[in-house]
XYZ file of N, CA and C in Angstrom:
690
model
N 1.177 -0.846 0.416
C -0.479 -0.045 0.273
C 1.004 0.944 0.170
N 0.143 2.344 -0.814
C 1.278 2.672 -0.900
C 1.265 4.048 0.108
N 2.047 5.007 0.773
C 1.997 5.785 1.807
C 1.932 7.712 1.217
N 1.118 8.538 0.692
C 1.523 9.991 -0.036
C 1.255 10.690 1.564
N 2.438 11.328 1.236
C 2.919 12.364 1.732
C 2.756 13.944 1.769
N 1.885 14.323 1.488
C 1.677 15.780 1.313
C 2.710 16.883 2.120
N 3.326 17.543 1.034
C 4.615 18.282 1.390
C 2.905 20.246 2.139
N 4.371 19.955 3.328
C 3.680 21.452 4.248
C 4.292 22.280 3.383
N 3.357 23.584 2.914
C 3.883 24.874 2.667
C 4.718 26.161 3.362
N 5.438 26.448 3.079
C 5.645 27.234 4.605
C 4.813 28.811 5.271
N 4.725 28.739 6.555
C 3.790 29.582 6.610
C 4.457 31.697 6.377
N 2.787 32.115 6.253
C 3.473 33.320 5.057
C 3.748 34.269 6.063
N 4.796 35.301 6.266
C 5.126 36.003 6.743
C 4.187 37.277 6.740
N 3.853 37.392 8.140
C 2.661 38.904 7.743
C 2.878 40.129 7.193
N 2.256 41.007 6.592
C 2.715 42.111 5.526
C 2.732 42.814 6.448
N 3.759 43.908 6.219
C 4.313 45.268 7.602
C 3.373 45.651 7.512
N 3.068 46.318 8.726
C 2.285 47.675 8.950
C 3.094 49.027 8.595
N 1.615 49.937 8.012
C 2.049 51.136 7.833
C 2.518 51.849 9.211
N 3.711 52.578 9.775
C 4.098 53.196 11.243
C 3.037 53.973 11.302
N 1.802 54.815 12.119
C 1.062 56.072 11.688
C 1.647 57.150 12.866
N 2.027 58.439 12.954
C 2.388 58.897 13.604
C 4.078 59.163 13.514
N 4.103 60.464 14.035
C 6.033 60.781 14.273
C 6.832 59.999 14.721
N 7.780 59.790 14.095
C 9.023 59.142 13.758
C 9.796 59.936 15.438
N 9.393 58.202 16.284
C 10.681 59.302 17.891
C 11.954 59.099 16.814
N 12.290 59.914 17.504
C 14.242 60.756 17.203
C 15.169 60.491 18.162
N 16.202 59.469 18.493
C 16.785 58.689 19.486
C 17.603 59.422 19.950
N 17.644 59.698 21.423
C 19.472 60.307 21.443
C 20.751 59.931 21.048
N 20.375 58.623 20.433
C 21.916 58.579 20.099
C 22.438 58.572 18.999
N 21.987 59.716 18.115
C 22.318 60.077 16.658
C 24.001 60.569 17.150
N 24.947 60.204 15.655
C 25.997 60.489 15.920
C 26.077 62.151 16.124
N 27.149 62.391 16.690
C 27.634 63.942 16.712
C 29.159 64.559 15.609
N 29.058 64.890 15.538
C 29.748 65.833 14.267
C 31.323 66.403 15.063
N 32.486 66.086 14.604
C 33.181 66.245 15.932
C 34.277 67.197 15.386
N 34.145 68.762 15.864
C 34.808 69.989 15.957
C 36.607 69.498 15.274
N 37.087 69.598 14.411
C 38.122 70.326 13.999
C 38.852 71.493 15.265
N 40.693 71.031 15.038
C 41.137 71.659 16.043
C 41.649 72.581 14.791
N 41.492 72.540 13.769
C 41.753 73.581 12.940
C 40.792 74.819 13.457
N 39.506 74.420 13.018
C 38.874 75.334 13.101
C 38.438 75.827 15.065
N 38.262 75.049 15.503
C 38.896 75.814 17.018
C 40.264 76.617 17.621
N 40.646 75.742 17.135
C 42.284 77.990 17.533
C 41.830 79.067 16.758
N 40.883 78.801 15.280
C 40.396 79.920 14.175
C 39.953 80.058 15.768
N 39.153 80.378 15.522
C 38.417 80.855 16.360
C 38.766 81.424 18.106
N 39.105 80.789 18.582
C 40.387 81.474 19.541
C 41.364 82.673 19.763
N 41.505 82.135 18.011
C 42.212 83.616 17.882
C 41.814 84.297 17.647
N 40.651 84.247 16.992
C 39.850 85.005 16.161
C 39.957 86.510 18.468
N 39.504 85.240 18.974
C 38.134 85.591 20.528
C 40.268 86.814 20.902
N 41.331 86.179 20.700
C 42.410 87.359 21.218
C 41.839 88.175 21.257
N 42.373 87.694 19.167
C 42.554 89.741 18.586
C 41.750 90.842 19.521
N 39.881 90.301 19.015
C 39.070 90.737 19.625
C 38.999 91.167 20.773
N 40.040 90.855 22.236
C 40.395 90.879 23.269
C 41.161 92.596 22.886
N 42.739 91.583 22.388
C 43.355 92.864 22.226
C 42.618 94.186 21.070
N 42.095 93.871 20.814
C 41.535 94.791 20.890
C 40.633 96.618 21.059
N 40.063 95.740 21.970
C 38.721 96.156 23.097
C 39.697 96.944 24.094
N 40.911 96.375 24.390
C 41.784 96.678 25.843
C 42.393 98.308 24.886
N 42.765 97.884 23.354
C 43.408 98.747 23.574
C 42.635 100.386 22.955
N 41.533 100.087 22.340
C 40.625 100.984 22.542
C 40.375 101.170 23.549
N 39.972 100.829 25.002
C 39.629 101.670 26.312
C 41.318 102.012 26.179
N 42.479 102.018 26.254
C 43.479 102.207 26.337
C 43.435 103.704 26.269
N 43.131 103.464 24.869
C 42.800 105.281 24.422
C 42.465 106.237 24.037
N 40.953 105.562 25.280
C 40.162 106.760 25.588
C 41.239 107.272 26.729
N 41.513 106.540 27.009
C 41.581 106.848 29.386
C 42.661 107.855 29.203
N 43.647 107.794 27.419
C 44.641 108.975 27.398
C 43.903 110.212 26.002
N 42.835 109.976 26.126
C 42.642 111.420 25.627
C 42.748 113.037 27.244
N 42.680 114.099 25.773
C 43.628 114.731 26.879
C 42.174 115.796 26.680
N 41.936 116.872 27.685
C 40.879 117.613 27.668
C 41.458 119.724 27.509
N 40.823 119.905 25.658
C 41.123 120.965 24.851
C 40.112 122.168 25.034
N 41.016 123.399 24.674
C 39.653 123.962 24.039
C 39.278 123.763 22.492
N 37.822 124.361 22.189
C 37.586 124.637 20.849
C 36.293 125.059 20.364
N 36.231 125.292 19.764
C 35.221 127.112 19.035
C 33.470 126.583 19.409
N 32.966 126.284 19.977
C 32.035 126.920 19.943
C 30.795 127.010 18.842
N 31.243 127.743 18.635
C 30.740 128.500 16.840
C 31.549 129.498 16.691
N 31.204 129.781 14.534
C 32.256 130.634 14.806
C 32.553 132.148 15.384
N 33.754 132.803 15.120
C 34.367 133.541 15.356
C 34.922 134.434 14.972
N 34.878 135.180 14.263
C 35.275 136.394 12.918
C 36.395 137.131 13.593
N 37.185 137.762 12.464
C 38.773 137.681 12.941
C 38.470 139.185 13.436
N 39.779 139.620 14.477
C 38.976 140.457 15.269
C 38.761 140.682 16.229
N 37.324 140.186 16.379
C 36.393 139.760 18.027
C 36.767 138.843 18.862
N 36.719 139.751 19.565
C 36.656 139.498 21.285
C 36.522 138.046 21.467
N 37.096 136.689 21.882
C 36.565 136.034 22.638
C 36.546 135.870 23.464
N 34.856 135.247 24.119
C 34.501 135.398 24.919
C 34.200 134.216 25.615
N 33.891 134.194 26.490
C 33.760 132.493 27.548
C 33.389 130.956 27.051
N 31.946 132.322 26.523
C 30.682 131.746 25.834
C 31.419 131.322 24.020
N 32.221 131.500 23.646
C 32.669 130.901 22.209
C 32.879 129.664 22.739
N 33.435 129.944 23.596
C 34.483 128.169 23.563
C 34.037 127.399 24.497
N 33.638 125.630 23.821
C 34.698 124.514 24.113
C 34.924 123.064 24.735
N 34.953 122.350 25.517
C 35.376 121.182 26.224
C 35.636 120.414 24.332
N 36.708 120.205 25.063
C 37.013 118.638 23.583
C 37.863 117.798 23.476
N 37.495 116.580 23.977
C 38.542 115.551 24.189
C 39.610 114.838 23.103
N 40.786 114.653 22.954
C 41.842 114.470 21.592
C 42.392 113.681 22.577
N 43.329 112.823 21.885
C 44.447 111.707 21.812
C 45.195 113.279 21.508
N 46.124 113.143 21.864
C 47.522 113.765 22.696
C 47.993 113.456 21.284
N 48.580 114.744 19.975
C 49.583 114.323 18.870
C 50.310 115.740 18.533
N 51.711 115.097 18.674
C 52.697 115.712 18.478
C 52.500 116.539 17.198
N 51.735 116.694 16.692
C 51.714 117.551 14.882
C 50.671 118.766 15.898
N 50.101 119.008 16.759
C 48.827 119.695 17.380
C 49.415 120.328 18.472
N 48.808 121.458 18.824
C 49.194 122.156 19.626
C 47.953 122.988 20.026
N 46.701 122.375 20.601
C 45.620 122.498 20.920
C 46.246 123.252 22.939
N 45.253 123.986 22.524
C 45.300 124.814 24.143
C 44.118 124.544 25.131
N 45.608 123.290 26.190
C 44.882 122.677 27.739
C 43.581 123.401 28.408
N 42.493 122.739 29.030
C 41.233 123.155 29.792
C 42.211 123.811 30.659
N 42.701 124.108 31.190
C 43.553 124.958 32.649
C 43.795 125.692 31.678
N 44.097 126.125 30.164
C 44.334 127.232 30.999
C 43.360 128.283 29.394
N 42.878 128.331 29.459
C 42.117 128.929 28.876
C 41.405 130.589 29.789
N 42.030 130.320 30.345
C 41.828 132.019 30.936
C 43.527 132.658 30.303
N 44.066 131.773 28.954
C 45.099 132.762 28.619
C 44.338 133.366 27.350
N 42.660 132.311 26.703
C 42.129 133.038 25.624
C 41.291 133.519 25.687
N 40.758 133.341 26.551
C 39.296 134.833 26.812
C 39.410 135.999 26.748
N 38.967 136.603 26.336
C 39.891 138.487 26.362
C 40.170 138.799 25.139
N 41.281 137.651 24.686
C 42.527 137.907 23.513
C 41.324 138.471 22.202
N 41.882 138.415 21.098
C 41.179 138.590 19.751
C 41.246 138.235 18.717
N 40.205 137.675 17.780
C 40.551 136.400 16.871
C 41.311 136.613 15.973
N 42.771 136.154 15.740
C 43.519 136.783 14.740
C 43.516 135.638 13.480
N 42.694 135.320 12.783
C 41.879 134.915 11.349
C 40.147 134.281 12.299
N 39.505 134.435 10.952
C 38.136 133.902 11.087
C 38.592 132.571 11.760
N 37.594 131.670 13.028
C 38.242 130.928 13.373
C 36.544 129.961 13.768
N 36.410 128.608 12.409
C 35.527 128.670 12.371
C 34.931 127.220 13.691
N 33.750 127.472 13.578
C 33.206 126.357 14.449
C 33.708 125.196 14.752
N 34.150 124.290 15.834
C 35.189 123.181 15.990
C 36.548 123.564 15.944
N 36.997 124.015 15.353
C 38.207 124.473 15.265
C 38.926 124.047 16.977
N 40.317 123.596 16.808
C 40.774 123.730 18.112
C 41.783 124.905 18.318
N 41.562 125.746 19.266
C 42.417 126.342 19.878
C 43.635 126.403 20.734
N 45.057 127.020 19.662
C 45.847 127.786 19.817
C 46.168 129.060 19.788
N 47.937 128.570 20.300
C 47.920 130.703 20.725
C 48.135 131.249 20.132
N 48.898 130.285 18.760
C 48.170 131.377 17.771
C 47.111 131.681 17.022
N 45.721 131.621 17.615
C 44.297 131.472 17.356
C 44.033 133.019 17.247
N 44.738 133.735 18.449
C 44.649 135.166 19.239
C 45.669 136.268 19.190
N 45.331 136.567 19.636
C 46.544 138.682 19.354
C 45.679 138.542 20.603
N 46.949 139.738 21.557
C 46.406 140.233 21.928
C 46.863 141.960 22.331
N 45.774 142.170 23.007
C 45.280 143.192 23.367
C 43.279 143.720 22.929
N 43.447 144.903 22.828
C 41.404 145.067 22.509
C 41.188 145.376 20.890
N 39.990 144.997 20.567
C 39.550 145.076 19.256
C 39.906 145.910 18.839
N 40.389 146.098 17.703
C 41.615 147.015 16.347
C 40.405 148.032 16.379
N 38.710 147.554 16.326
C 37.709 148.447 16.311
C 36.919 149.291 17.627
N 38.018 149.384 18.498
C 37.592 149.374 19.842
C 37.535 151.531 19.201
N 36.743 152.550 19.852
C 37.231 153.612 19.558
C 36.707 154.105 17.983
N 36.540 153.421 16.908
C 36.875 153.533 16.137
C 35.814 153.360 14.388
N 35.364 153.832 14.290
C 34.599 153.600 12.898
C 34.945 152.369 11.772
N 33.452 151.096 11.720
C 33.948 150.291 11.130
C 32.946 150.294 9.912
N 34.534 150.870 8.377
C 33.349 150.610 6.241
C 34.099 149.164 5.593
N 33.295 149.388 4.983
C 33.324 147.545 4.760
C 33.881 148.522 2.775
N 35.158 147.936 2.492
C 35.717 147.688 0.784
C 35.284 146.939 0.143
N 34.639 147.229 -0.844
C 34.660 145.815 -1.888
C 36.175 146.039 -2.690
N 36.794 144.700 -2.359
C 37.595 145.501 -3.606
C 38.196 144.194 -4.194
N 38.152 144.531 -5.648
C 38.262 143.290 -6.286
C 39.857 143.639 -7.099
N 40.380 142.676 -7.477
C 41.965 142.196 -7.508
C 42.599 143.441 -8.631
N 43.497 143.852 -7.938
C 44.809 144.432 -8.441
C 43.570 145.349 -7.503
N 42.677 145.383 -6.483
C 42.727 147.054 -5.672
C 43.430 146.903 -3.945
N 44.678 145.740 -3.810
C 44.273 144.991 -2.824
C 45.733 144.387 -2.474
N 47.131 144.246 -1.973
C 47.853 143.164 -2.092
C 47.182 141.623 -2.274
N 48.244 141.105 -3.545
C 47.523 139.899 -3.911
C 48.295 138.509 -2.017
N 48.972 139.153 -0.736
C 49.163 139.224 -0.053
C 48.171 139.345 1.069
N 47.775 138.263 1.553
C 46.001 137.892 2.583
C 46.430 139.033 3.673
N 45.234 139.732 3.180
C 45.590 140.601 4.733
C 44.925 139.537 6.212
N 45.194 139.985 7.161
C 44.802 139.260 8.117
C 44.003 140.768 9.292
N 43.621 140.368 10.154
C 43.303 141.024 10.831
C 44.143 141.748 11.719
N 44.047 143.060 11.829
C 45.543 143.778 12.517
C 46.335 144.075 11.629
N 46.465 144.465 10.626
C 47.012 144.678 9.852
C 46.951 146.167 9.581
N 48.457 146.807 10.113
C 48.097 148.621 9.725
C 47.964 148.801 7.645
N 47.017 149.296 7.263
C 47.399 149.843 5.707
C 46.802 151.433 5.701
N 47.037 151.560 3.952
C 47.403 152.958 3.442
C 45.825 152.473 2.705
N 44.451 153.674 2.657
C 43.260 153.479 2.149
C 43.599 154.487 0.774
N 44.115 154.704 -0.032
C 44.723 155.114 -0.931
C 43.631 155.327 -1.983
N 42.906 156.778 -2.634
C 41.998 157.061 -3.323
C 42.354 156.991 -4.456
N 41.492 156.464 -5.285
C 42.128 155.846 -6.834
C 40.706 156.580 -7.374
N 40.243 157.537 -7.948
C 38.993 158.400 -8.552
C 38.336 157.634 -10.198
N 37.385 157.307 -9.921
C 37.021 156.780 -11.457
C 36.910 157.878 -12.814
N 36.121 158.194 -12.146
C 35.636 159.068 -12.757
C 35.328 160.036 -13.633
N 35.872 161.070 -14.267
C 36.428 162.134 -14.934
C 37.135 162.832 -14.344
N 35.880 163.958 -13.467
C 35.795 164.618 -12.400
C 36.356 164.146 -10.951
N 36.680 163.164 -10.783
C 37.702 163.138 -9.713
C 38.991 162.871 -10.266
N 39.131 162.192 -11.518
C 40.640 161.978 -11.889
C 41.184 163.479 -12.147
N 40.424 164.160 -12.503
C 40.997 165.845 -13.010
C 41.608 166.663 -11.746
N 41.120 166.427 -10.945
C 40.769 167.338 -9.601
C 42.702 166.522 -9.065
N 41.631 164.771 -8.396
C 43.239 164.891 -8.608
C 45.020 165.406 -8.910
N 44.510 165.080 -10.413
C 45.975 165.537 -10.648
C 46.132 167.048 -10.668
N 45.613 168.230 -9.308
C 46.388 169.175 -9.587
C 46.673 168.848 -7.643
N 47.057 167.453 -7.919
C 46.836 167.561 -5.840
C 48.400 166.646 -6.015
N 49.568 167.010 -5.277
C 51.004 166.673 -5.154
C 50.989 165.387 -5.185
N 49.906 165.095 -4.055
C 49.608 163.523 -3.132
C 48.798 163.060 -3.601
N 47.976 161.709 -3.642
C 46.416 161.394 -3.727
C 46.222 161.357 -2.117
N 44.905 161.502 -1.992
C 44.399 161.903 -0.609
C 45.003 159.959 -0.106
N 44.659 159.539 1.240
C 44.828 158.196 2.232
C 44.578 159.168 2.723
N 43.778 158.089 4.075
C 43.335 157.466 4.646
C 44.371 156.006 5.300
N 44.918 156.182 7.184
C 45.121 155.607 7.905
C 43.808 154.861 8.251
N 44.486 152.792 8.233
C 43.460 152.223 8.623
C 43.874 151.068 9.771
N 42.961 150.389 10.182
C 43.691 148.816 10.903
C 42.558 147.510 10.280
N 43.193 146.405 9.457
C 42.069 145.975 9.125
C 40.800 144.648 9.924
N 39.985 144.634 9.949
C 39.181 144.517 11.184
C 38.986 142.619 10.739
N 38.222 143.011 9.124
C 38.403 141.291 8.847
C 38.549 141.034 7.484
N 38.011 139.983 6.816
C 37.906 140.276 5.262
C 37.105 138.800 5.004
N 36.434 139.174 3.857
C 35.736 137.943 3.714
C 36.911 136.823 2.712
N 35.218 135.892 2.669
C 35.567 134.465 1.796
C 35.838 135.586 -0.084
N 36.595 135.209 -1.679
C 36.253 136.359 -1.935
C 35.291 135.385 -3.124
N 34.842 136.118 -3.303
C 33.127 136.217 -4.409
C 34.035 135.226 -6.323
N 32.822 135.261 -7.068
C 33.067 134.374 -7.998
C 34.522 135.512 -9.327
N 33.983 135.985 -8.235
C 35.058 136.841 -9.531
C 36.587 137.554 -8.643
N 36.663 136.639 -7.566
C 37.831 137.300 -6.719
C 38.356 138.422 -5.696
N 36.029 139.267 -6.180
C 36.540 140.053 -5.448
C 36.471 139.474 -3.355
N 36.790 140.811 -2.908
C 36.852 140.771 -1.167
C 35.557 142.578 -0.637
N 35.424 141.597 0.570
C 34.655 142.520 1.172
C 35.909 143.463 2.194
N 36.316 143.795 2.656
C 37.515 144.223 3.971
C 37.571 145.591 4.641
N 36.091 144.919 6.249
C 36.895 145.807 7.469
C 37.866 146.628 7.382
N 37.254 147.978 7.704
C 38.653 148.598 8.068
C 38.117 149.313 8.999
N 38.737 149.594 10.300
C 38.398 150.491 11.354
C 39.168 152.569 11.054
N 38.641 152.737 10.884
C 39.154 154.224 10.722
C 38.658 154.949 11.391
N 39.751 155.965 11.970
C 38.831 157.036 13.363
C 37.529 157.929 12.141
N 36.772 158.670 13.080
C 35.607 158.522 13.367
C 35.542 160.047 12.466
N 35.965 160.938 11.677
C 36.760 161.828 10.899
C 36.786 161.333 9.074
N 37.101 160.178 9.591
C 37.352 159.279 8.060
C 37.118 158.551 7.660
N 35.605 158.172 8.224
C 34.663 157.132 7.646
C 33.527 157.799 7.099
N 33.013 159.075 6.815
C 32.682 159.191 5.882
C 33.241 159.787 4.559
N 34.348 159.997 4.507
C 35.097 160.393 3.193
C 35.415 158.640 2.120
N 35.726 157.813 3.190
C 36.202 156.619 2.834
C 34.260 155.369 2.737
N 33.652 156.424 3.260
C 32.935 155.526 2.300
C 31.810 156.396 1.487
N 32.231 156.471 1.135
C 32.046 157.753 -0.755
C 32.968 156.781 -1.357
N 34.693 157.628 -1.074
C 35.790 156.682 -2.158
C 34.875 155.218 -1.888
N 34.696 154.106 -1.087
C 34.034 152.709 -1.337
C 32.975 152.540 -2.463
N 31.970 153.506 -2.588
C 30.761 153.255 -3.379
C 31.626 153.909 -4.275
N 32.490 154.438 -4.435
C 32.562 155.295 -6.144
C 33.484 153.942 -6.264
N 33.748 152.473 -5.470
C 35.044 151.787 -5.762
C 36.172 152.382 -6.561
N 36.678 153.717 -5.343
C 37.556 154.748 -6.050
C 38.425 154.139 -4.361
N 38.917 153.505 -4.061
C 39.642 152.825 -2.918
C 41.068 152.020 -3.002
N 42.299 151.975 -3.179
C 43.061 151.126 -3.356
C 43.803 151.110 -2.254
N 43.747 149.406 -1.217
C 44.187 148.883 -0.219
C 45.950 148.699 -0.457
N 46.443 149.725 1.075
C 48.214 149.079 0.821
C 48.213 148.905 2.370
N 49.312 147.982 1.641
C 50.187 147.165 2.948
C 50.966 147.808 3.641
N 51.075 148.622 4.779
C 52.244 148.996 5.467
C 52.980 148.052 5.576
N 54.913 148.794 6.004
C 56.033 147.765 5.510
C 55.357 147.608 7.036
N 56.435 146.466 6.830
C 56.457 146.008 8.267
C 55.058 145.004 9.015
N 54.674 144.658 7.756
C 53.448 143.121 7.903
C 53.535 142.548 7.031
């Protein structure tokens, strides 16, 4: 009698089920190792930053208090206490600003030239004495190139104002005189030149000379002569 054996089929594995929901993150993720070169560069940059900060603090501590102009001061004007302001600057051998402790040496003197706002005050910024216009009349003269020296005039300069008539009547009258009329004066200030090179020169003259000088100036008949020794 023949025996028949039935072959057994292997059991089928169940199909994997889809995972629902977020996948949990484990703490076992590998960490990146920092390269020694990167770490060294970071430390070097930090050291440089610390040195720069320390240098800036040191420089700030070396600053000194000096005198500067709080606003514009024209040449010939008296410098008042309200004209000055304190400025903090680093010492520089190329500069010679007046320390705050010497402000009394500046107040009461006259500006030697136009001093713009913010300018550091030096001993050369001012002159001794009272204003050149004190007790005198001030007359403005519009002088074109050729009517004043090429050398820039400064406040305090002694000048002679020579009458140089332009019209025929005044010219004929001046030819009968041995010497042209002239008035002694002191420069109070001078403006910046305009597009044609003309400047306005303020001069201080005696009260008896202001009227004729104003007449000459209105006609453009004045030549400014810088006296010798100035």
